[in-house]
Coordinates of C-alpha atoms and ligand atoms in Angstrom, one line a residue:
M1 CA 0.0 0.0 0.0
E2 CA 1.3 3.4 -0.9
R3 CA 2.4 5.4 2.2
S4 CA 1.4 9.0 2.7
W5 CA 1.6 11.6 5.4
W6 CA -2.1 12.0 5.6
K7 CA -2.5 8.2 6.2
E8 CA -0.1 8.5 9.1
A9 CA -1.5 11.7 10.5
V10 CA -3.4 12.2 13.7
I11 CA -5.7 15.1 13.0
Y12 CA -6.9 17.4 15.7
Q13 CA -10.1 19.4 15.1
V14 CA -10.0 23.0 16.5
Y15 CA -13.5 24.4 16.9
L16 CA -11.8 27.8 17.4
R17 CA -14.6 29.8 18.9
S18 CA -14.5 27.4 21.9
F19 CA -10.8 26.7 22.0
Q20 CA -9.0 29.6 23.6
D21 CA -9.9 33.3 23.8
S22 CA -6.9 35.6 23.8
N23 CA -8.6 39.0 23.9
G24 CA -11.3 38.6 26.6
D25 CA -14.3 38.9 24.3
G26 CA -15.6 35.5 25.2
V27 CA -14.9 34.0 21.8
G28 CA -12.0 31.7 21.0
D29 CA -9.6 33.2 18.4
I30 CA -6.5 32.7 16.3
G31 CA -4.3 34.3 19.0
G32 CA -5.7 31.7 21.4
I33 CA -4.7 28.8 19.1
I34 CA -1.2 30.3 18.8
Q35 CA -1.0 30.4 22.6
R36 CA -1.9 26.7 22.7
L37 CA 0.4 25.4 20.0
D38 CA 2.8 24.0 22.7
Y39 CA 0.0 22.0 24.1
L40 CA -0.9 20.6 20.7
Q41 CA 2.6 19.8 19.8
K42 CA 3.1 18.0 23.1
L43 CA -0.1 16.0 22.4
G44 CA 1.6 14.9 19.3
V45 CA -1.1 15.6 16.7
T46 CA 0.3 16.2 13.3
V47 CA -2.5 18.1 11.5
L48 CA -4.9 20.8 12.7
W49 CA -8.3 21.1 11.1
L50 CA -9.7 24.6 11.7
N51 CA -13.5 25.0 11.6
P52 CA -14.6 28.0 9.5
C53 CA -12.9 31.2 10.5
Y54 CA -14.1 33.4 7.7
P55 CA -16.3 36.5 7.9
S56 CA -19.8 35.2 8.6
P57 CA -23.0 36.5 10.2
D58 CA -22.7 33.3 12.3
V59 CA -26.3 32.0 11.8
D60 CA -24.7 28.6 11.7
N61 CA -21.5 29.3 13.6
G62 CA -19.4 30.2 10.6
Y63 CA -20.9 27.7 8.1
D64 CA -22.6 30.7 6.5
I65 CA -19.7 32.5 4.8
S66 CA -19.9 36.0 3.5
D67 CA -16.2 36.3 2.4
Y68 CA -14.2 33.3 1.6
C69 CA -10.8 35.0 1.5
G70 CA -10.9 36.8 4.8
I71 CA -10.8 36.1 8.5
S72 CA -13.7 37.0 10.7
P73 CA -12.8 40.0 13.0
K74 CA -14.1 37.8 15.8
F75 CA -11.2 35.5 15.3
G76 CA -8.4 37.9 14.2
T77 CA -6.8 39.0 11.0
L78 CA -5.4 37.5 7.9
D79 CA -1.9 38.5 9.2
Q80 CA -2.6 36.5 12.4
F81 CA -3.7 33.6 10.3
D82 CA -0.4 33.8 8.3
E83 CA 1.5 33.8 11.6
L84 CA -0.5 30.8 12.8
L85 CA 0.3 28.9 9.7
R86 CA 3.9 29.8 9.9
Q87 CA 4.1 28.6 13.5
V88 CA 2.2 25.4 12.8
H89 CA 4.6 24.6 10.0
A90 CA 7.7 25.6 12.1
R91 CA 6.6 22.9 14.6
G92 CA 6.4 20.3 11.8
M93 CA 2.6 20.2 11.9
K94 CA 0.1 20.9 9.1
L95 CA -3.1 22.8 8.9
I96 CA -6.3 22.2 6.9
M97 CA -9.2 24.6 6.4
D98 CA -12.9 24.0 6.2
L99 CA -14.2 24.5 2.7
V100 CA -17.9 25.3 2.8
V101 CA -19.1 25.6 -0.8
N102 CA -22.4 23.9 -1.0
H103 CA -23.8 27.2 0.2
T104 CA -22.8 30.7 1.1
S105 CA -24.3 33.2 3.5
D106 CA -27.2 35.2 2.3
Q107 CA -25.0 38.2 3.1
H108 CA -22.4 37.1 0.6
P109 CA -22.1 39.7 -2.3
W110 CA -22.9 37.0 -4.8
F111 CA -26.2 36.3 -3.2
Q112 CA -27.0 40.0 -2.7
Q113 CA -26.5 40.4 -6.4
S114 CA -28.3 37.3 -7.3
R115 CA -31.5 38.2 -5.4
S116 CA -31.5 41.8 -6.8
S117 CA -33.1 40.9 -10.2
K118 CA -33.7 38.0 -12.5
E119 CA -31.3 39.6 -15.1
N120 CA -28.4 40.1 -12.7
P121 CA -25.3 38.2 -13.9
Y122 CA -25.1 36.5 -10.5
R123 CA -28.7 35.2 -10.7
D124 CA -27.6 31.8 -11.8
Y125 CA -25.1 31.4 -9.0
Y126 CA -28.0 30.1 -6.9
I127 CA -30.9 27.8 -7.4
W128 CA -34.0 29.9 -8.1
R129 CA -37.4 28.4 -9.1
K130 CA -41.0 29.5 -9.5
G131 CA -43.5 28.3 -6.9
K132 CA -46.3 25.8 -7.6
N133 CA -49.8 27.2 -7.0
G134 CA -48.6 29.5 -4.3
A135 CA -46.5 26.7 -2.6
P136 CA -42.8 25.9 -2.8
P137 CA -41.4 24.2 -6.0
N138 CA -41.2 20.8 -4.3
N139 CA -41.7 19.0 -1.0
W140 CA -38.1 18.9 0.2
G141 CA -37.5 19.5 3.9
S142 CA -34.4 21.3 5.1
H143 CA -32.0 20.6 8.0
F144 CA -32.9 23.8 9.9
T145 CA -36.2 24.9 8.6
P146 CA -39.4 23.1 7.4
S147 CA -38.9 23.7 3.6
V148 CA -35.7 24.0 1.6
W149 CA -37.3 26.9 -0.3
E150 CA -37.5 30.5 0.7
Y151 CA -39.8 32.8 -1.1
D152 CA -38.2 36.1 -2.2
P153 CA -40.9 38.7 -3.0
A154 CA -38.4 41.0 -4.9
T155 CA -38.4 38.7 -7.9
D156 CA -41.4 36.4 -7.0
E157 CA -39.3 33.3 -6.9
Y158 CA -38.0 30.8 -4.4
Y159 CA -34.3 30.0 -3.7
L160 CA -33.1 26.6 -2.4
H161 CA -31.3 26.2 0.9
L162 CA -30.6 22.7 2.3
F163 CA -29.7 24.3 5.6
A164 CA -30.8 27.6 7.1
K165 CA -32.6 30.2 4.9
E166 CA -29.5 32.3 5.4
Q167 CA -27.5 29.6 3.7
P168 CA -28.6 29.6 0.1
D169 CA -27.2 26.7 -2.0
L170 CA -24.8 27.5 -4.8
N171 CA -25.7 26.3 -8.3
W172 CA -22.8 24.0 -9.1
E173 CA -24.2 23.5 -12.6
N174 CA -22.9 27.0 -13.4
P175 CA -19.3 26.7 -14.6
E176 CA -18.6 30.2 -13.3
V177 CA -19.5 29.1 -9.8
R178 CA -17.1 26.3 -10.0
Q179 CA -14.3 28.6 -11.3
Q180 CA -15.0 30.9 -8.3
V181 CA -14.6 27.9 -5.9
W182 CA -11.3 26.9 -7.6
K183 CA -10.1 30.4 -7.1
I184 CA -10.9 30.3 -3.3
M185 CA -9.1 27.0 -3.0
R186 CA -6.0 28.3 -4.7
F187 CA -6.1 31.4 -2.5
W188 CA -5.6 29.3 0.6
L189 CA -3.4 26.7 -1.0
D190 CA -1.1 29.4 -2.3
K191 CA -0.7 30.6 1.3
G192 CA 0.6 27.1 2.1
V193 CA -2.4 25.4 3.8
D194 CA -2.2 21.7 3.6
G195 CA -5.7 20.7 2.5
F196 CA -9.4 21.0 3.1
R197 CA -12.1 19.4 5.1
M198 CA -15.0 19.7 2.6
D199 CA -18.3 20.5 4.2
V200 CA -21.3 18.4 2.9
I201 CA -19.4 18.0 -0.3
N202 CA -21.6 15.2 -1.6
L203 CA -24.7 17.5 -1.6
I204 CA -23.4 19.9 -4.2
K205 CA -24.9 17.9 -7.1
K206 CA -28.7 18.1 -6.9
P207 CA -30.8 15.4 -8.5
E208 CA -31.9 16.1 -12.1
G209 CA -35.2 18.0 -12.2
L210 CA -35.4 18.4 -8.4
P211 CA -38.1 15.8 -8.1
D212 CA -40.4 15.5 -5.1
S213 CA -39.4 13.0 -2.4
P214 CA -41.7 10.0 -2.5
L215 CA -41.4 9.6 1.3
P216 CA -44.0 10.9 3.8
A217 CA -43.6 14.2 5.6
T218 CA -40.9 14.3 8.3
C219 CA -41.8 17.7 9.8
A220 CA -44.9 19.2 11.3
E221 CA -45.3 21.5 8.3
G222 CA -45.6 18.7 5.8
Y223 CA -42.1 18.6 4.1
T224 CA -39.9 15.6 3.7
F225 CA -36.3 15.7 4.8
D226 CA -34.8 13.1 2.4
C227 CA -31.0 13.2 2.6
D228 CA -30.7 10.1 0.4
L229 CA -32.3 12.2 -2.4
Y230 CA -30.0 15.2 -1.8
A231 CA -26.7 13.2 -1.5
N232 CA -24.4 11.2 -3.8
N233 CA -26.2 12.1 -7.1
P234 CA -25.1 11.0 -10.5
G235 CA -22.6 13.5 -12.0
L236 CA -21.1 14.4 -8.6
T237 CA -17.8 12.9 -9.4
D238 CA -17.5 15.1 -12.5
F239 CA -17.3 18.1 -10.2
Y240 CA -14.7 16.3 -8.1
R241 CA -12.7 15.4 -11.2
E242 CA -12.7 19.0 -12.4
M243 CA -11.7 20.1 -8.9
K244 CA -8.8 17.7 -8.9
R245 CA -7.7 18.7 -12.4
E246 CA -8.0 22.4 -11.9
V247 CA -6.7 22.6 -8.3
L248 CA -5.8 19.6 -6.2
D249 CA -3.4 18.0 -8.6
H250 CA -1.2 21.1 -8.4
Y251 CA -0.6 20.9 -4.6
P252 CA 0.7 18.2 -2.3
V253 CA -2.4 18.3 0.0
M254 CA -5.0 16.1 1.6
T255 CA -8.8 16.4 1.5
V256 CA -11.5 14.8 3.6
G257 CA -15.0 15.0 2.3
E258 CA -17.9 15.3 4.8
T259 CA -20.3 12.9 3.1
A260 CA -23.6 12.2 4.7
K261 CA -25.4 9.0 3.6
V262 CA -22.2 7.7 2.0
T263 CA -21.9 3.9 1.8
P264 CA -18.6 2.1 1.1
E265 CA -19.8 1.7 -2.5
F266 CA -20.2 5.5 -3.0
A267 CA -17.1 6.1 -1.0
L268 CA -15.0 4.0 -3.4
D269 CA -16.1 6.3 -6.3
Y270 CA -14.7 9.3 -4.2
V271 CA -11.5 7.8 -2.6
G272 CA -10.8 4.7 -4.8
E273 CA -7.3 4.3 -6.2
P274 CA -5.9 5.1 -8.6
E275 CA -8.1 8.1 -9.4
R276 CA -8.4 9.1 -5.7
L277 CA -10.6 12.2 -6.2
L278 CA -10.5 12.8 -2.4
S279 CA -8.0 11.5 0.1
M280 CA -10.7 10.2 2.5
V281 CA -14.3 10.8 3.6
F282 CA -16.2 10.9 6.8
H283 CA -19.1 8.5 6.8
F284 CA -21.9 8.7 9.3
Q285 CA -23.2 5.2 9.5
I286 CA -22.2 4.8 13.1
V287 CA -23.8 8.2 14.0
E288 CA -26.9 7.1 12.2
L289 CA -27.3 4.1 14.6
R290 CA -28.2 6.7 17.2
D291 CA -30.9 5.2 19.6
N292 CA -30.3 1.7 18.1
F293 CA -26.6 1.8 18.8
T294 CA -25.0 -1.5 19.7
W295 CA -21.4 -2.5 19.7
G296 CA -22.4 -5.3 17.3
G297 CA -23.7 -2.6 15.0
F298 CA -20.5 -0.6 15.4
K299 CA -18.3 -3.6 14.6
A300 CA -20.4 -4.6 11.6
I301 CA -20.0 -1.1 10.1
Q302 CA -16.3 -1.1 10.7
R303 CA -16.0 -4.6 9.1
K304 CA -18.0 -3.5 6.1
W305 CA -15.8 -0.5 5.5
V306 CA -12.5 -2.4 5.9
D307 CA -13.7 -5.2 3.6
A308 CA -14.8 -2.7 0.9
L309 CA -11.9 -0.3 1.1
W310 CA -8.9 -2.3 2.1
S311 CA -6.0 -1.4 -0.3
K312 CA -8.5 0.2 -2.6
G313 CA -8.9 3.6 -0.9
W314 CA -8.3 5.2 2.5
S315 CA -10.7 5.9 5.3
S316 CA -11.1 8.0 8.5
Q317 CA -12.1 7.4 12.1
F318 CA -13.9 9.8 14.4
L319 CA -16.0 9.3 17.4
Q320 CA -17.2 12.9 17.6
N321 CA -16.9 16.3 16.0
H322 CA -18.6 19.7 16.5
D323 CA -21.9 18.3 15.3
Q324 CA -22.0 15.3 17.7
P325 CA -22.4 14.9 21.4
R326 CA -19.3 14.0 23.5
C327 CA -18.2 10.5 22.7
V328 CA -17.5 9.4 26.3
S329 CA -21.1 10.3 27.2
V330 CA -22.5 8.5 24.2
Y331 CA -20.4 5.3 23.9
G332 CA -18.6 5.2 27.2
D333 CA -19.4 6.1 30.8
D334 CA -19.1 9.7 32.0
G335 CA -19.7 8.6 35.6
E336 CA -17.9 5.9 37.5
Y337 CA -15.6 4.7 34.7
H338 CA -15.1 8.1 33.1
V339 CA -11.3 7.8 32.8
Q340 CA -11.2 4.1 31.8
S341 CA -13.9 4.4 29.2
A342 CA -12.5 7.6 27.7
K343 CA -9.1 5.8 27.3
M344 CA -10.8 2.7 25.8
L345 CA -12.5 4.9 23.2
G346 CA -9.2 6.6 22.4
T347 CA -7.6 3.2 21.9
L348 CA -10.3 2.2 19.5
L349 CA -10.0 5.5 17.6
H350 CA -6.2 5.2 17.1
T351 CA -6.0 1.5 16.3
L352 CA -8.9 0.8 13.9
P353 CA -7.9 1.3 10.2
G354 CA -8.1 4.8 9.0
T355 CA -6.8 8.3 9.9
P356 CA -7.9 9.2 13.4
Y357 CA -9.6 12.6 14.1
V358 CA -9.5 13.9 17.7
Y359 CA -12.0 16.5 18.5
Q360 CA -10.8 19.2 21.0
G361 CA -11.4 18.2 24.6
E362 CA -11.8 14.5 23.6
E363 CA -8.2 14.0 24.8
L364 CA -9.4 15.2 28.3
G365 CA -12.5 13.0 28.3
M366 CA -14.8 16.1 28.2
T367 CA -18.4 15.1 28.7
N368 CA -21.9 16.3 27.7
T369 CA -23.3 19.2 29.6
A370 CA -26.7 19.1 31.4
F371 CA -28.5 22.0 29.8
T372 CA -31.5 22.9 31.8
S373 CA -33.3 25.4 29.6
I374 CA -33.6 26.1 25.9
D375 CA -32.1 29.5 26.5
Q376 CA -28.8 27.9 27.3
Y377 CA -28.6 26.5 23.8
N378 CA -27.0 28.5 21.0
D379 CA -27.2 26.1 18.0
I380 CA -29.7 26.8 15.2
N381 CA -30.3 23.1 14.9
A382 CA -31.2 22.7 18.6
K383 CA -33.7 25.6 18.3
F384 CA -35.3 24.2 15.2
D385 CA -35.5 20.7 16.7
Y386 CA -37.0 22.1 19.9
Q387 CA -39.8 23.9 18.0
E388 CA -40.5 20.8 15.9
L389 CA -40.7 18.6 18.9
L390 CA -43.2 21.0 20.5
A391 CA -45.2 21.2 17.3
K392 CA -45.3 17.4 17.3
G393 CA -46.9 17.5 20.8
K394 CA -43.9 16.9 23.1
T395 CA -43.8 18.9 26.4
P396 CA -40.9 21.3 26.8
E397 CA -39.3 18.8 29.3
Q398 CA -39.5 16.0 26.8
A399 CA -38.1 18.2 24.0
L400 CA -35.2 19.2 26.3
A401 CA -34.5 15.6 27.1
V402 CA -34.1 14.9 23.4
L403 CA -31.8 17.9 22.9
N404 CA -29.8 16.9 26.0
R405 CA -29.0 13.6 24.2
Y406 CA -28.1 14.8 20.8
S407 CA -27.4 18.5 20.8
R408 CA -24.4 19.8 18.9
D409 CA -23.8 22.3 21.7
H410 CA -22.4 19.5 23.9
A411 CA -19.3 19.5 21.7
R412 CA -19.2 23.3 21.5
T413 CA -18.9 24.2 25.2
P414 CA -15.5 25.9 25.8
M415 CA -12.3 23.9 26.1
Q416 CA -11.5 23.1 29.8
W417 CA -7.9 24.3 30.4
T418 CA -7.8 24.9 34.1
D419 CA -9.9 24.9 37.3
G420 CA -9.8 28.7 37.3
S421 CA -12.5 31.1 36.2
N422 CA -14.3 30.0 33.0
A423 CA -12.0 27.0 32.8
G424 CA -9.2 29.2 31.7
F425 CA -11.0 29.7 28.3
T426 CA -11.7 33.4 28.6
E427 CA -11.4 36.3 30.9
G428 CA -14.7 37.6 29.6
Q429 CA -18.1 36.1 29.3
P430 CA -18.0 32.9 27.3
W431 CA -20.2 32.8 24.3
L432 CA -21.6 29.4 25.4
M433 CA -21.7 28.1 28.9
V434 CA -18.7 26.2 30.3
N435 CA -19.5 22.7 31.4
P436 CA -19.7 22.9 35.3
N437 CA -17.5 19.9 35.6
Y438 CA -14.3 21.8 34.6
P439 CA -12.8 21.8 38.2
A440 CA -12.6 18.0 37.9
I441 CA -11.9 17.7 34.1
N442 CA -9.3 20.1 32.8
A443 CA -6.0 20.1 31.0
E444 CA -3.9 21.5 33.8
Q445 CA -4.9 18.9 36.2
Q446 CA -4.4 16.1 33.7
E447 CA -1.0 17.4 32.7
N448 CA 0.3 16.6 36.2
D449 CA -1.4 13.2 36.4
P450 CA 0.5 10.4 34.7
D451 CA -2.7 8.3 34.6
S452 CA -4.8 11.0 32.9
V453 CA -6.8 10.6 29.7
L454 CA -4.5 13.4 28.3
N455 CA -1.3 11.4 29.0
Y456 CA -2.9 8.3 27.6
Y457 CA -3.8 10.1 24.3
R458 CA -0.2 11.3 24.1
A459 CA 1.0 7.7 24.5
L460 CA -1.4 6.5 21.9
I461 CA -0.3 9.1 19.4
R462 CA 3.4 8.4 20.1
L463 CA 2.8 4.7 19.4
R464 CA 1.0 5.4 16.2
K465 CA 3.9 7.6 15.0
E466 CA 6.5 5.1 15.9
H467 CA 4.9 1.9 14.6
P468 CA 3.6 1.8 11.0
V469 CA 1.7 -1.4 11.9
M470 CA -0.8 0.8 13.6
V471 CA -1.4 2.7 10.4
Y472 CA -0.9 0.1 7.6
G473 CA -1.3 -3.2 9.5
E474 CA -3.9 -5.6 8.1
F475 CA -7.0 -5.9 10.2
Q476 CA -8.3 -9.2 11.5
E477 CA -11.2 -9.4 13.9
Y478 CA -11.9 -12.2 16.4
E479 CA -15.3 -13.2 17.9
P480 CA -17.0 -10.5 15.9
E481 CA -20.5 -11.4 17.2
R482 CA -19.6 -10.5 20.8
E483 CA -21.2 -7.3 22.1
D484 CA -19.0 -7.1 25.2
V485 CA -15.4 -7.3 23.8
Y486 CA -13.7 -6.1 20.7
L487 CA -10.7 -8.1 19.7
Y488 CA -8.6 -7.5 16.6
T489 CA -5.1 -7.7 15.3
R490 CA -3.1 -5.4 13.0
S491 CA -0.3 -7.1 11.1
L492 CA 2.5 -5.7 9.0
D493 CA 5.8 -7.2 7.8
G494 CA 5.9 -10.0 10.4
E495 CA 4.8 -7.7 13.2
R496 CA 1.5 -8.5 14.8
W497 CA -0.4 -6.5 17.4
L498 CA -3.5 -7.4 19.3
I499 CA -6.0 -4.9 20.6
A500 CA -8.4 -6.2 23.3
L501 CA -11.2 -3.9 24.5
N502 CA -13.8 -4.4 27.1
L503 CA -16.9 -2.6 25.8
T504 CA -18.8 -2.7 29.0
G505 CA -18.6 -1.5 32.6
R506 CA -18.2 -5.1 34.0
P507 CA -15.4 -7.6 33.9
V508 CA -15.3 -9.8 30.8
E509 CA -13.4 -12.8 29.7
A510 CA -12.3 -13.8 26.3
K511 CA -10.4 -16.6 24.7
R512 CA -6.8 -15.6 23.7
P513 CA -7.1 -15.4 20.0
V514 CA -3.4 -16.2 19.3
E515 CA -1.0 -18.4 21.3
G516 CA 2.3 -17.2 22.7
E517 CA 3.6 -14.6 25.0
Y518 CA 2.1 -11.1 24.8
Q519 CA 4.1 -8.0 25.3
V520 CA 1.9 -5.2 26.6
L521 CA 2.6 -1.9 24.9
L522 CA -0.1 0.2 26.3
A523 CA -3.1 -0.3 28.7
N524 CA -5.5 1.7 30.6
Y525 CA -5.1 -0.3 33.9
P526 CA -1.9 -1.5 35.5
D527 CA -0.8 -5.1 35.0
P528 CA -3.3 -6.4 32.4
D529 CA -4.1 -10.1 32.8
V530 CA -3.4 -11.3 29.3
Q531 CA -0.9 -14.2 29.7
G532 CA -3.2 -17.0 30.9
E533 CA -5.6 -19.2 28.9
S534 CA -8.1 -16.4 28.7
L535 CA -7.9 -12.6 28.7
H536 CA -9.5 -11.1 31.8
L537 CA -10.6 -7.6 31.1
R538 CA -11.7 -5.2 33.8
P539 CA -14.5 -2.6 33.2
W540 CA -13.7 -0.7 29.9
E541 CA -10.2 -2.1 29.9
A542 CA -8.1 -1.6 26.8
V543 CA -4.9 -3.4 26.1
I544 CA -2.5 -3.1 23.1
C545 CA -0.1 -6.0 22.9
C546 CA 2.7 -7.1 20.6
L547 CA 2.4 -10.8 19.8
Ligands
LIG601 C1 -21.9 20.3 8.3 C2 -21.2 21.1 9.4 O1 -20.3 20.2 10.1 C3 -22.3 21.7 10.2 O2 -21.8 22.2 11.4 C4 -23.1 22.7 9.4 O3 -24.2 23.1 10.2 C5 -23.5 22.1 8.1 N1 -22.6 21.3 7.5 C6 -23.9 23.2 7.1 O4 -22.8 23.8 6.7

């Protein structure tokens, strides 16, 4: 298999408005990231992915961009960005940007022009249609509003927005739009950035004719949110091919596509060798298990992806991001076995095939927050879901209970640096509440504790850097049907490692899958019991052994 830096990378996601504030306005910023580069370097991560930091009205926290080649004054200046990039590179790390080009902000000059008249040269930059008998052009439901269509009285037409009405979708059928996107990409690549995370990049191709969804309504207002219809449409790869030819082929960079509803079959079209239109994608099949999550389901998905992609294309691993609740609260135990389960999840993340993505605070085992009122939420999605739940007859308490399970704001609470005021995130008023557990869970305390989650993540990342078997080793699973343990080996050039994970909060026993003496390389308990007939694993125990 061809070796590449982005296969060997450990990528750290910086949700910068919550990472570190350097000027006391309550919002994380570029100056704050610069202050924390020592921390990131010591953690060992090799690539930083910056969530959008461009000028934006912030209807969807920066995913509504009004100027693609600037830096939001909330976060700093372009000069500060250049300095960040310089310092990241000086430390031997890389930096990738968020490319959000399925849609712009409605405040972007292109859209302002586009909506001004039907004759405007920018009209066709967006997707405008006439209504049908006083109703929107089709029955599509949006992520953050009932319909994807917003009526604009100025020209008596509707424009399409798969997300908020302030996020109109670009019309990728227009070659001029594509040229503009290539220009934006070159602007950042010429500065020296090392690639892009591409926001909802498999939604840019709309289905021919924008047909109604055949599925029943999903929202109280009668529209159908049908992501399968919006995603992975025929012709999508032609856009990727053009992007590669025009831009990516000319720079030594990586890309990761955020691709909802992607299956291994679709993914192969995007990341398959030798064409490799994208370096890798994020799939959401595990996230989609949601209330039906089982470890059996998790393992089956991992198996399916390894079987389909092994040596044909590369993949990624993540347990959370800025759109998902905290992984230790979802898959582990944020109570009694907080530390053990956070470490077990970290082990899983770094040893399964694919490039691992660590989301800020995950390396501390940061947990979900108990929000007690809708006013404590910031996220547009939470507010929409709350209204929808009420419209469907839920009580405010029931609606809050749903949000408390899934809200994106769990991931967005400020980074917990110290046990001081506002967890050391800001000297001002934080833009989103700090999780009240920061006196117990924070980086400063973990720095000084050799058994902390933070120091365990450092050890995992070091192992991955030193041992190619963790990156390129062939994957073999044992006892796949078991819900309580996860056992697999990674093998490369005669070296063979076993990863044994207890997926529960009780002791479990498993047959040793391979004979011989095991040398323990890393574990989240002292003295793992792995040499006898069976492996004895304590609650959430994780052991990496060399066989
Ligand atoms: C995916 C991003 O991760 C999410 O935060 C955003 O709301 C949507 N795309 C729309 O850009």
